[in-house]
Amino acid sequence: MTTFLTMNPQHHPQSEPDLPVPPLASLRIQPTSPRVPLSVTPTAGAQRRIAIAVDLSDESAYAVRWSVQNYLRPGDAVILLHVRPTSVLYGADLGSSRTSSTS
């Protein structure tokens, strides 16, 4: 799942660290969706596009909070990449296999 967020140009997180963050517009787009052209994404007019990988950990929450308070500027678009662990490693080398050779 990919979520796009656009920063509110009137919001300055550095000067208001204790106030709750207002809800930001979000839009989920499947990359292969033929119904939604990529030019209508909220990130199309952004000056910078910042991607932050997140999961359900405290470290991810800290990374997002730090980015909002210290790095993001008005007009930036934030792309949150939600990552989840998988139980199967696709394409992983699961060990060697024995091959017989006749010579």
PDB file of C-alpha atoms in Angstrom:
ATOM      1  CA  MET A   1       0.000   0.000   0.000  1.00  0.00           C
ATOM      2  CA  THR A   2       1.292   3.455  -0.876  1.00  0.00           C
ATOM      3  CA  THR A   3      -0.132   6.581   0.746  1.00  0.00           C
ATOM      4  CA  PHE A   4       0.544  10.076  -0.526  1.00  0.00           C
ATOM      5  CA  LEU A   5       0.401  13.032   1.859  1.00  0.00           C
ATOM      6  CA  THR A   6       0.758  16.681   0.979  1.00  0.00           C
ATOM      7  CA  MET A   7       2.080  19.132   3.555  1.00  0.00           C
ATOM      8  CA  ASN A   8      -0.135  22.087   4.416  1.00  0.00           C
ATOM      9  CA  PRO A   9       1.857  25.221   3.421  1.00  0.00           C
ATOM     10  CA  GLN A  10       0.325  27.176   6.328  1.00  0.00           C
ATOM     11  CA  HIS A  11       1.473  24.613   8.924  1.00  0.00           C
ATOM     12  CA  HIS A  12       4.919  25.135  10.479  1.00  0.00           C
ATOM     13  CA  PRO A  13       5.695  22.123  12.722  1.00  0.00           C
ATOM     14  CA  GLN A  14       8.898  23.613  14.155  1.00  0.00           C
ATOM     15  CA  SER A  15       7.010  26.442  15.866  1.00  0.00           C
ATOM     16  CA  GLU A  16       4.105  24.287  17.117  1.00  0.00           C
ATOM     17  CA  PRO A  17       5.621  21.024  18.429  1.00  0.00           C
ATOM     18  CA  ASP A  18       2.997  20.381  21.139  1.00  0.00           C
ATOM     19  CA  LEU A  19      -0.109  20.924  19.016  1.00  0.00           C
ATOM     20  CA  PRO A  20      -1.816  17.951  17.367  1.00  0.00           C
ATOM     21  CA  VAL A  21      -1.025  17.534  13.697  1.00  0.00           C
ATOM     22  CA  PRO A  22      -4.069  18.359  11.546  1.00  0.00           C
ATOM     23  CA  PRO A  23      -5.348  15.580   9.300  1.00  0.00           C
ATOM     24  CA  LEU A  24      -3.686  15.626   5.898  1.00  0.00           C
ATOM     25  CA  ALA A  25      -5.301  14.655   2.638  1.00  0.00           C
ATOM     26  CA  SER A  26      -4.471  11.111   1.616  1.00  0.00           C
ATOM     27  CA  LEU A  27      -5.121   9.124  -1.513  1.00  0.00           C
ATOM     28  CA  ARG A  28      -4.359   5.484  -2.206  1.00  0.00           C
ATOM     29  CA  ILE A  29      -3.435   4.634  -5.759  1.00  0.00           C
ATOM     30  CA  GLN A  30      -2.542   1.224  -7.081  1.00  0.00           C
ATOM     31  CA  PRO A  31       0.407   1.753  -9.440  1.00  0.00           C
ATOM     32  CA  THR A  32      -1.166  -0.414 -12.132  1.00  0.00           C
ATOM     33  CA  SER A  33      -4.621   1.149 -11.964  1.00  0.00           C
ATOM     34  CA  PRO A  34      -5.743   2.133 -15.492  1.00  0.00           C
ATOM     35  CA  ARG A  35      -8.491   4.383 -14.101  1.00  0.00           C
ATOM     36  CA  VAL A  36      -6.185   6.834 -12.331  1.00  0.00           C
ATOM     37  CA  PRO A  37      -3.553   8.595 -14.429  1.00  0.00           C
ATOM     38  CA  LEU A  38      -0.380   9.410 -12.499  1.00  0.00           C
ATOM     39  CA  SER A  39      -0.674  13.137 -13.290  1.00  0.00           C
ATOM     40  CA  VAL A  40      -3.547  13.570 -10.806  1.00  0.00           C
ATOM     41  CA  THR A  41      -1.606  12.420  -7.765  1.00  0.00           C
ATOM     42  CA  PRO A  42      -1.232  14.903  -4.919  1.00  0.00           C
ATOM     43  CA  THR A  43       2.540  14.791  -5.382  1.00  0.00           C
ATOM     44  CA  ALA A  44       2.379  16.098  -8.981  1.00  0.00           C
ATOM     45  CA  GLY A  45       2.802  19.770  -8.015  1.00  0.00           C
ATOM     46  CA  ALA A  46       5.119  19.256  -5.043  1.00  0.00           C
ATOM     47  CA  GLN A  47       8.479  20.975  -4.928  1.00  0.00           C
ATOM     48  CA  ARG A  48      10.097  17.925  -3.297  1.00  0.00           C
ATOM     49  CA  ARG A  49       8.936  14.349  -2.813  1.00  0.00           C
ATOM     50  CA  ILE A  50      10.089  12.737   0.422  1.00  0.00           C
ATOM     51  CA  ALA A  51       9.598   8.989   0.970  1.00  0.00           C
ATOM     52  CA  ILE A  52       9.576   7.508   4.462  1.00  0.00           C
ATOM     53  CA  ALA A  53       9.409   3.737   4.988  1.00  0.00           C
ATOM     54  CA  VAL A  54       7.134   2.859   7.895  1.00  0.00           C
ATOM     55  CA  ASP A  55       5.953  -0.241   9.702  1.00  0.00           C
ATOM     56  CA  LEU A  56       4.234  -0.639  13.067  1.00  0.00           C
ATOM     57  CA  SER A  57       7.373   0.023  15.124  1.00  0.00           C
ATOM     58  CA  ASP A  58       8.181   2.864  17.501  1.00  0.00           C
ATOM     59  CA  GLU A  59      11.218   3.629  15.354  1.00  0.00           C
ATOM     60  CA  SER A  60       9.008   4.321  12.343  1.00  0.00           C
ATOM     61  CA  ALA A  61       6.784   6.620  14.364  1.00  0.00           C
ATOM     62  CA  TYR A  62       9.892   8.474  15.538  1.00  0.00           C
ATOM     63  CA  ALA A  63      11.204   8.757  11.957  1.00  0.00           C
ATOM     64  CA  VAL A  64       7.939  10.304  10.767  1.00  0.00           C
ATOM     65  CA  ARG A  65       7.759  12.674  13.738  1.00  0.00           C
ATOM     66  CA  TRP A  66      11.406  13.723  13.276  1.00  0.00           C
ATOM     67  CA  SER A  67      10.863  14.319   9.559  1.00  0.00           C
ATOM     68  CA  VAL A  68       7.832  16.519  10.183  1.00  0.00           C
ATOM     69  CA  GLN A  69       9.570  18.528  12.906  1.00  0.00           C
ATOM     70  CA  ASN A  70      13.036  18.865  11.352  1.00  0.00           C
ATOM     71  CA  TYR A  71      13.158  18.123   7.650  1.00  0.00           C
ATOM     72  CA  LEU A  72       9.915  18.742   5.769  1.00  0.00           C
ATOM     73  CA  ARG A  73       9.160  22.142   4.279  1.00  0.00           C
ATOM     74  CA  PRO A  74       5.895  23.705   3.089  1.00  0.00           C
ATOM     75  CA  GLY A  75       5.085  22.429  -0.383  1.00  0.00           C
ATOM     76  CA  ASP A  76       6.772  19.050   0.166  1.00  0.00           C
ATOM     77  CA  ALA A  77       4.925  15.847  -0.622  1.00  0.00           C
ATOM     78  CA  VAL A  78       5.435  12.926   1.736  1.00  0.00           C
ATOM     79  CA  ILE A  79       5.168   9.385   0.448  1.00  0.00           C
ATOM     80  CA  LEU A  80       4.751   6.855   3.252  1.00  0.00           C
ATOM     81  CA  LEU A  81       5.856   3.398   2.167  1.00  0.00           C
ATOM     82  CA  HIS A  82       4.206   0.852   4.441  1.00  0.00           C
ATOM     83  CA  VAL A  83       6.443  -2.189   4.720  1.00  0.00           C
ATOM     84  CA  ARG A  84       5.381  -5.517   6.142  1.00  0.00           C
ATOM     85  CA  PRO A  85       7.450  -8.613   6.817  1.00  0.00           C
ATOM     86  CA  THR A  86       6.749 -11.619   4.650  1.00  0.00           C
ATOM     87  CA  SER A  87       6.830 -15.243   5.679  1.00  0.00           C
ATOM     88  CA  VAL A  88       8.362 -16.346   2.384  1.00  0.00           C
ATOM     89  CA  LEU A  89      11.492 -14.927   0.829  1.00  0.00           C
ATOM     90  CA  TYR A  90      10.799 -14.912  -2.878  1.00  0.00           C
ATOM     91  CA  GLY A  91      13.861 -15.683  -4.940  1.00  0.00           C
ATOM     92  CA  ALA A  92      15.990 -16.413  -1.890  1.00  0.00           C
ATOM     93  CA  ASP A  93      18.642 -19.069  -2.007  1.00  0.00           C
ATOM     94  CA  LEU A  94      17.300 -21.659   0.425  1.00  0.00           C
ATOM     95  CA  GLY A  95      20.457 -23.739   0.409  1.00  0.00           C
ATOM     96  CA  SER A  96      22.442 -25.844  -1.943  1.00  0.00           C
ATOM     97  CA  SER A  97      21.016 -28.814  -3.729  1.00  0.00           C
ATOM     98  CA  ARG A  98      22.886 -31.977  -4.453  1.00  0.00           C
ATOM     99  CA  THR A  99      23.585 -32.640  -8.051  1.00  0.00           C
ATOM    100  CA  SER A 100      24.930 -35.871  -9.314  1.00  0.00           C
ATOM    101  CA  SER A 101      27.583 -35.837 -11.924  1.00  0.00           C
ATOM    102  CA  THR A 102      28.669 -38.818 -13.899  1.00  0.00           C
ATOM    103  CA  SER A 103      32.215 -38.874 -15.101  1.00  0.00           C
TER     104      SER A 103
END
